[in-house]
CSV table of C-alpha atoms in Angstrom, one decimal:
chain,number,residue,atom,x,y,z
A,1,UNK,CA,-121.6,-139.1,34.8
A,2,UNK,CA,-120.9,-142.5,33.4
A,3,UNK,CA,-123.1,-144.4,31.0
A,4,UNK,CA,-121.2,-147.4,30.3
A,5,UNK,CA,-121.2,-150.4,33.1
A,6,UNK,CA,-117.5,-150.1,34.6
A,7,UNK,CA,-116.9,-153.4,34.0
A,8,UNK,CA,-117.7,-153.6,30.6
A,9,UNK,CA,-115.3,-150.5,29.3
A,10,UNK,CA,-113.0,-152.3,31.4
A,11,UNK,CA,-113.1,-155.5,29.2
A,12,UNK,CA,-113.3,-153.5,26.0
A,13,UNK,CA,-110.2,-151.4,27.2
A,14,UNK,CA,-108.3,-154.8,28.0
A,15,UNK,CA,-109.5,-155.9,24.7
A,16,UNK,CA,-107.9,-152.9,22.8
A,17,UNK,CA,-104.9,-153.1,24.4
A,18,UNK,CA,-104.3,-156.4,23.5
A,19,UNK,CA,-105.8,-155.8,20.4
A,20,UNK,CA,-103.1,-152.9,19.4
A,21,UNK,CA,-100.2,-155.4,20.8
A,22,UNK,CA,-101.4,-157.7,18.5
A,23,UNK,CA,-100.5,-154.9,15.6
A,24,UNK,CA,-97.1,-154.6,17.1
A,25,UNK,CA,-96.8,-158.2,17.0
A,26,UNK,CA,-97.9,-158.4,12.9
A,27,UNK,CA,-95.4,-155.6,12.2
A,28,UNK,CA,-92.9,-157.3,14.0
A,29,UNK,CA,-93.5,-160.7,12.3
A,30,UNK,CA,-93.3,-158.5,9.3
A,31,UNK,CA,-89.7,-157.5,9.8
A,32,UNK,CA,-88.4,-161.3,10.7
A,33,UNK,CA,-90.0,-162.7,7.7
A,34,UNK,CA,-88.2,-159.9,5.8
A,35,UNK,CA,-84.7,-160.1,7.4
A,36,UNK,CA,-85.7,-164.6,7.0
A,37,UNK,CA,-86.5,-164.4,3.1
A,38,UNK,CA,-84.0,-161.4,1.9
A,39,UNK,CA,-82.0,-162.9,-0.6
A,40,UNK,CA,-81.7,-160.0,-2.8
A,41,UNK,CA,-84.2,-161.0,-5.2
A,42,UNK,CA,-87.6,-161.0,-5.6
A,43,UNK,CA,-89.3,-164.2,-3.7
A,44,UNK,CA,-93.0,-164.6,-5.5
A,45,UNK,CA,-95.3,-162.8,-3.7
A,46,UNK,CA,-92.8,-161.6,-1.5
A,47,UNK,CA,-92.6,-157.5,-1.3
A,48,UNK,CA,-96.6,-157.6,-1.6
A,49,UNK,CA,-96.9,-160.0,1.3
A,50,UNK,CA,-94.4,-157.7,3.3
A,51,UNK,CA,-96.5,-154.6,2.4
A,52,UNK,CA,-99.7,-156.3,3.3
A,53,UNK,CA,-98.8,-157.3,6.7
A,54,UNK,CA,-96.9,-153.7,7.5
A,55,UNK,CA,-100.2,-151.8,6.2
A,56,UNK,CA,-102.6,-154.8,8.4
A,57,UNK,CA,-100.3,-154.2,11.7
A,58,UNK,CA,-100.2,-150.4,11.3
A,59,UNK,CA,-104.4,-150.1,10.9
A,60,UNK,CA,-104.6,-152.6,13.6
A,61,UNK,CA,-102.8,-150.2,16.3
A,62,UNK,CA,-104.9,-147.1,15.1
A,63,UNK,CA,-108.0,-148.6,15.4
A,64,UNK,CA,-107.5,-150.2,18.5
A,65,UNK,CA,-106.2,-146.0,19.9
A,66,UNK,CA,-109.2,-145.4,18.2
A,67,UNK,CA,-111.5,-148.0,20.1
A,68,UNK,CA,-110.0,-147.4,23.6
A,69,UNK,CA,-110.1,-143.4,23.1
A,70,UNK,CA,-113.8,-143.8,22.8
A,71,UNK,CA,-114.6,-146.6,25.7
A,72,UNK,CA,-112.1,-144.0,27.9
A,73,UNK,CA,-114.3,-140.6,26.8
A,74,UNK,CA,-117.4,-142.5,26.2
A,75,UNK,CA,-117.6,-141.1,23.0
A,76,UNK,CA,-120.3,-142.9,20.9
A,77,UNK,CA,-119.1,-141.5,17.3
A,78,UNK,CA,-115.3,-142.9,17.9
A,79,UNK,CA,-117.3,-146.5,19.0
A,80,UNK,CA,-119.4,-146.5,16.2
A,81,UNK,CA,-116.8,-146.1,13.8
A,82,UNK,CA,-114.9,-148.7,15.8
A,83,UNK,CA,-117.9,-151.3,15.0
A,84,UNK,CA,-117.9,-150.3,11.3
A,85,UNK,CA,-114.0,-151.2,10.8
A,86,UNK,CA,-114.3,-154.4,13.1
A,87,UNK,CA,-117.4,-155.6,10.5
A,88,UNK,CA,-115.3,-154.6,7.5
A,89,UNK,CA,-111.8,-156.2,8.8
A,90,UNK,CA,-113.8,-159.1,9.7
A,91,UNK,CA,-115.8,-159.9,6.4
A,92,UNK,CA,-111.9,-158.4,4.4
A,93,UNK,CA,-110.0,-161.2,7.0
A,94,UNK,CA,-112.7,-164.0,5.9
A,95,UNK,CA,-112.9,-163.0,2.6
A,96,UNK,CA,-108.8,-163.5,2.6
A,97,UNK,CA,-108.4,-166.3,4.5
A,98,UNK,CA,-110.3,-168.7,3.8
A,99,UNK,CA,-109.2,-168.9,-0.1
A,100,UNK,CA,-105.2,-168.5,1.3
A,101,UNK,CA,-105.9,-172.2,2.8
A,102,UNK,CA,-107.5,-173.4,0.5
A,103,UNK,CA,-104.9,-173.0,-2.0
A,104,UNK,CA,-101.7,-173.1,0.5
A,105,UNK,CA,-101.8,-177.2,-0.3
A,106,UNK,CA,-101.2,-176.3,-4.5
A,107,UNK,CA,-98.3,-173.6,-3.8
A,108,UNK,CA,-95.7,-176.3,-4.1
A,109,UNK,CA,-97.4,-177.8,-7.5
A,110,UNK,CA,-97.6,-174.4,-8.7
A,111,UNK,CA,-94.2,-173.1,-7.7
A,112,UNK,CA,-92.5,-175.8,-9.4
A,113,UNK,CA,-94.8,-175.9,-12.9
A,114,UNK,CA,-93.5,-172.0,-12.6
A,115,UNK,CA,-89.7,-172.8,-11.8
A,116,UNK,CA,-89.4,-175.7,-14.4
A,117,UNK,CA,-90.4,-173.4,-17.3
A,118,UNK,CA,-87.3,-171.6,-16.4
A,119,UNK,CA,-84.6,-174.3,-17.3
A,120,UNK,CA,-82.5,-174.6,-18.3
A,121,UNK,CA,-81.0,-172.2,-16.1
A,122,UNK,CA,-77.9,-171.1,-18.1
A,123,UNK,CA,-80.0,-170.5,-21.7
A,124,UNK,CA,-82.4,-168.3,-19.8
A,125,UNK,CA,-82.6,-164.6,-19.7
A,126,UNK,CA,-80.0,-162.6,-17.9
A,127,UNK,CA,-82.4,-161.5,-14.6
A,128,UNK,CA,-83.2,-165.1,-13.9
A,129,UNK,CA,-79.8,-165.9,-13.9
A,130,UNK,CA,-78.3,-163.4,-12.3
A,131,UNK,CA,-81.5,-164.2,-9.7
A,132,UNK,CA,-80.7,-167.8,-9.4
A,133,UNK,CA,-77.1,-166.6,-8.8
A,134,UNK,CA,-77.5,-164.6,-6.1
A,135,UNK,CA,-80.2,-167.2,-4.4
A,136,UNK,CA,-77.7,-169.9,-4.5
A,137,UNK,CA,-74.8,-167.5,-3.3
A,138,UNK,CA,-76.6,-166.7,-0.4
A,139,UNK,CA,-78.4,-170.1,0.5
A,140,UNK,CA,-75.7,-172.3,-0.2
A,141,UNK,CA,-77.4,-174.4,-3.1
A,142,UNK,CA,-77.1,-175.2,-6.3
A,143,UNK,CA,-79.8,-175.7,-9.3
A,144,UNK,CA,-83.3,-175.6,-8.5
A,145,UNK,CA,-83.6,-178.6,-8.9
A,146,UNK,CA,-80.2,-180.2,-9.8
A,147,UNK,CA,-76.7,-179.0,-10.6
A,148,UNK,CA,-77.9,-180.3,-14.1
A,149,UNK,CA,-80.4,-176.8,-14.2
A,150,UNK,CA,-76.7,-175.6,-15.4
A,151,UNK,CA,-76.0,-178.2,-17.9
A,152,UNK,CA,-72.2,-177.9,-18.4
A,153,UNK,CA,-72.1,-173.9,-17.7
A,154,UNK,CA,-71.8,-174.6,-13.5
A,155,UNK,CA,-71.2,-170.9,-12.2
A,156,UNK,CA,-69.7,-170.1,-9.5
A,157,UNK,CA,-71.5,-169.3,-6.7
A,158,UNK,CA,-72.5,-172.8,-6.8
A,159,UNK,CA,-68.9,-174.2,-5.7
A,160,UNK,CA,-68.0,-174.8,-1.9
A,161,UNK,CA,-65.0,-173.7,0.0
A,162,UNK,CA,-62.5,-176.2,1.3
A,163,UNK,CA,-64.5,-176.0,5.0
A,164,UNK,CA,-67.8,-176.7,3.7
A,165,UNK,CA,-66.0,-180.0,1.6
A,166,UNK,CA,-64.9,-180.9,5.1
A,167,UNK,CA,-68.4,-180.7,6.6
A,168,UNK,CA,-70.1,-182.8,3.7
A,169,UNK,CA,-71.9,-180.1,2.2
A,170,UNK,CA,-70.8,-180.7,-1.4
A,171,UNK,CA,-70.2,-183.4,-4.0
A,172,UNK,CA,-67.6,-183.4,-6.6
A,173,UNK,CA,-69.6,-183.5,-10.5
A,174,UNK,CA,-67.7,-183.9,-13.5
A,175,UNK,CA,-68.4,-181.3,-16.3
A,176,UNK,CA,-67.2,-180.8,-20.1
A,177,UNK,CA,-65.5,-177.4,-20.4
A,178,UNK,CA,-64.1,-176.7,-24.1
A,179,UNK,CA,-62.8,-180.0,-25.0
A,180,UNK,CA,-61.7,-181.8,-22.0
A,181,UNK,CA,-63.1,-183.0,-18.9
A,182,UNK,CA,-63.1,-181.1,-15.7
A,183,UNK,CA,-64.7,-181.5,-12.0
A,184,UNK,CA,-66.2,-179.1,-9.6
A,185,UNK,CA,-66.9,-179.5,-5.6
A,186,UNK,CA,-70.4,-178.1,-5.6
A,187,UNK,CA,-73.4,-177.5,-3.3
A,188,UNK,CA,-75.4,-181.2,-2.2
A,189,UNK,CA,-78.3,-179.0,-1.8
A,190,UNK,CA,-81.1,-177.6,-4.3
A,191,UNK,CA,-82.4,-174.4,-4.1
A,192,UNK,CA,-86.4,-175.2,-4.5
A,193,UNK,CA,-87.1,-177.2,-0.7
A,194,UNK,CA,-85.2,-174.2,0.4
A,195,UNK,CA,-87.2,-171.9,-1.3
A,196,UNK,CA,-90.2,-173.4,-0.6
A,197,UNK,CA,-89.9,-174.1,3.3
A,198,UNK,CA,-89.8,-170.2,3.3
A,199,UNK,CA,-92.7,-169.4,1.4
A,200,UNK,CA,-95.0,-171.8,3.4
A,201,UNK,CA,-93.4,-170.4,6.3
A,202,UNK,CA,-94.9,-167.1,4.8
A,203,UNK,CA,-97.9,-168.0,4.0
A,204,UNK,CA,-98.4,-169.7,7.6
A,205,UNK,CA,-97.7,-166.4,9.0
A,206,UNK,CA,-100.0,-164.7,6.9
A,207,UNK,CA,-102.9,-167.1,7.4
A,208,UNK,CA,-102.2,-166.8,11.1
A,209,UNK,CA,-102.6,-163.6,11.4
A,210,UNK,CA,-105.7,-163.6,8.7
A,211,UNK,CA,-107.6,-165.8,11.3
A,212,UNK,CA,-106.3,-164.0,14.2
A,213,UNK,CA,-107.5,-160.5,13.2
A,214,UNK,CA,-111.0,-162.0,12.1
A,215,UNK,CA,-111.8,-163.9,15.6
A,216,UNK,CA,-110.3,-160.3,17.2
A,217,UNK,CA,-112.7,-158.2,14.7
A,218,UNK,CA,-115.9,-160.4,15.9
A,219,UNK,CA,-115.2,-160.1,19.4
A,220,UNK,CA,-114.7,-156.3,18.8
A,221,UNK,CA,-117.7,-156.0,17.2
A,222,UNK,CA,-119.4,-157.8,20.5
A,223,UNK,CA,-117.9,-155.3,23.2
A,224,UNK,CA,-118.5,-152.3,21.2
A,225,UNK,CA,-122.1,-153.0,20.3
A,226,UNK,CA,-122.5,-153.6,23.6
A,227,UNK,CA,-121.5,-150.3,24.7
A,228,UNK,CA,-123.0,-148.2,21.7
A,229,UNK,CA,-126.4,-150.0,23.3
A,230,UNK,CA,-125.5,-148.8,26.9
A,231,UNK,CA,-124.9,-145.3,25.4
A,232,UNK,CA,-128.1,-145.0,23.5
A,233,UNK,CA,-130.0,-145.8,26.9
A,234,UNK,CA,-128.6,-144.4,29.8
A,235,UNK,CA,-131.2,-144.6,31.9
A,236,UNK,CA,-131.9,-148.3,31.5
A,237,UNK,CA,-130.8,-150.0,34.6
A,238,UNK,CA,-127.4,-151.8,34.4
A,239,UNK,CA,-127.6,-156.1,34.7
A,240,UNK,CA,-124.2,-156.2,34.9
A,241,UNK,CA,-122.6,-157.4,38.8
A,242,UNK,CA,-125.8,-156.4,40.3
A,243,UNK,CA,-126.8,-158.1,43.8
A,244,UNK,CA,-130.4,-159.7,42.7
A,245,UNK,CA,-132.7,-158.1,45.8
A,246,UNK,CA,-133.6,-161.9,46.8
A,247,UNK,CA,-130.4,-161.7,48.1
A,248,UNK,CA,-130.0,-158.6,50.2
A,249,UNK,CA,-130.1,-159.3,53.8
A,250,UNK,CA,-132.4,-157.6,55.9
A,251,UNK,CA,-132.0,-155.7,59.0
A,252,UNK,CA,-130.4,-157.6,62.1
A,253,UNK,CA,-133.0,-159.1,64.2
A,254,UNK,CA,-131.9,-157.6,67.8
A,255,UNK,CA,-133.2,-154.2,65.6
A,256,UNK,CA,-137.1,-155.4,65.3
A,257,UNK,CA,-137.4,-155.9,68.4
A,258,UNK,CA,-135.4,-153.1,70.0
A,259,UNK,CA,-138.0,-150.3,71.6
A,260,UNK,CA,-137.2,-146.9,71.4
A,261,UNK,CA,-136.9,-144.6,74.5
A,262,UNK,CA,-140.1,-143.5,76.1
A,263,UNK,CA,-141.9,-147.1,75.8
């Protein structure tokens, strides 16, 4: 016999349902940003963000199977444990959020203190070079700031091809090779904006789905509470799209004054 208002494991069903396509959702998200910021090198903060939001989106769909199994079987253990990850997730998505803002505006500040200690770019250690190589192969940029990151050692993956001259992509700089004078067509644009715009695009996606999970956990925590109490007293009469008895009509009034047979 059923214990829980139908109604109410309705909702909570809805809600887990949802709530698991919002974990298919975070791992997706996951995989764009990863295909987005691939540049064959490591992005700060980049392979730990990817992991975090894989691991949040995967624990997401579980608990939400885990959530519906137990409104669908009634099945008070599977709820209660179902409360106790929604009030953990929700403090762990506070507790994660709300520091992410407040230091999203300094990332740019920070980022560049971090980059400038780099330069120049061609006295500094293999790794970052061969880094800052591949990021401006790939995005089409040159320097992180300014083809003068290079000083007069200009590699190559900073040149343009004879199409992207023709589209205005590149500007001709003159640089001392040996003893003579030479120029280079080379990219117009710096690696850092690029760098950046994808790293606050991360870390908007991240505090998204921070904020997200913690207004999800809290409403969670309401349906299942509410159904943990429904379990816990069966017998107590259900509120829930009940017809108050002030309402109910009474009997038609052709039938009060109808006399039975034999009158």
């Amino acid at each position: 016999m059923a214990q829980v208002n139908t109604c109410l494991k309705l909702i909570f069903t809805i809600f887990n349902v949802f709530f698991a396509i919002v974990g298919g959702v975070i791992i997706a998200l996951a995989l764009l940003s990863q295909v987005v910021t691939h540049v064959d090198g490591e992005l700060e903060g980049r392979t730990a963000g990817l992991i975090v939001l894989y691991t949040v989106g995967a624990v997401t769909m579980v608990i939400a199977i885990l959530g519906a199994y137990g409104a669908h079987r009634e099945n008070r253990v599977c709820l209660i444990v179902f409360l106790v990850c929604m009030v953990i997730g929700s403090l762990m998505m506070l507790r994660a959020g709300i520091p992410a803002v407040s230091a999203r505006p300094k990332l740019e500040r920070v980022l560049r203190e971090k980059f400038q200690q780099l330069l120049p770019l061609d006295t500094a250690t293999q790794d970052v070079r061969n880094m800052a190589d591949r990021l401006q192969g790939q995005l089409h940029c040159c320097g992180l700031f300014s083809y003068r990151d290079w000083e007069d050692e200009i590699p190559a993956s900073c040149e343009c091809d004879q199409m992207e001259q023709m589209e205005g992509k590149c500007q001709s700089v003159s640089y001392r090779e040996v003893l003579m004078q030479d120029t280079k067509s080379v990219y117009i644009k710096t690696c850092f904006p690029i760098i950046l715009h994808y790293l606050l695009m991360f870390s908007n996606i991240m505090i998204g789905v921070v904020f997200t999970l913690a207004v999800l956990a809290l409403l969670g925590m309401a349906l299942s509470s509410a159904m943990i109490h429904q379990l816990r007293h069966p017998n107590r009469a259900v509120v829930l799209m009940t017809v108050p008895a002030i309402f109910t009509t009474g009997p038609p009034k052709y039938q009060e004054l109808h006399n039975p047979p034999g009158y």
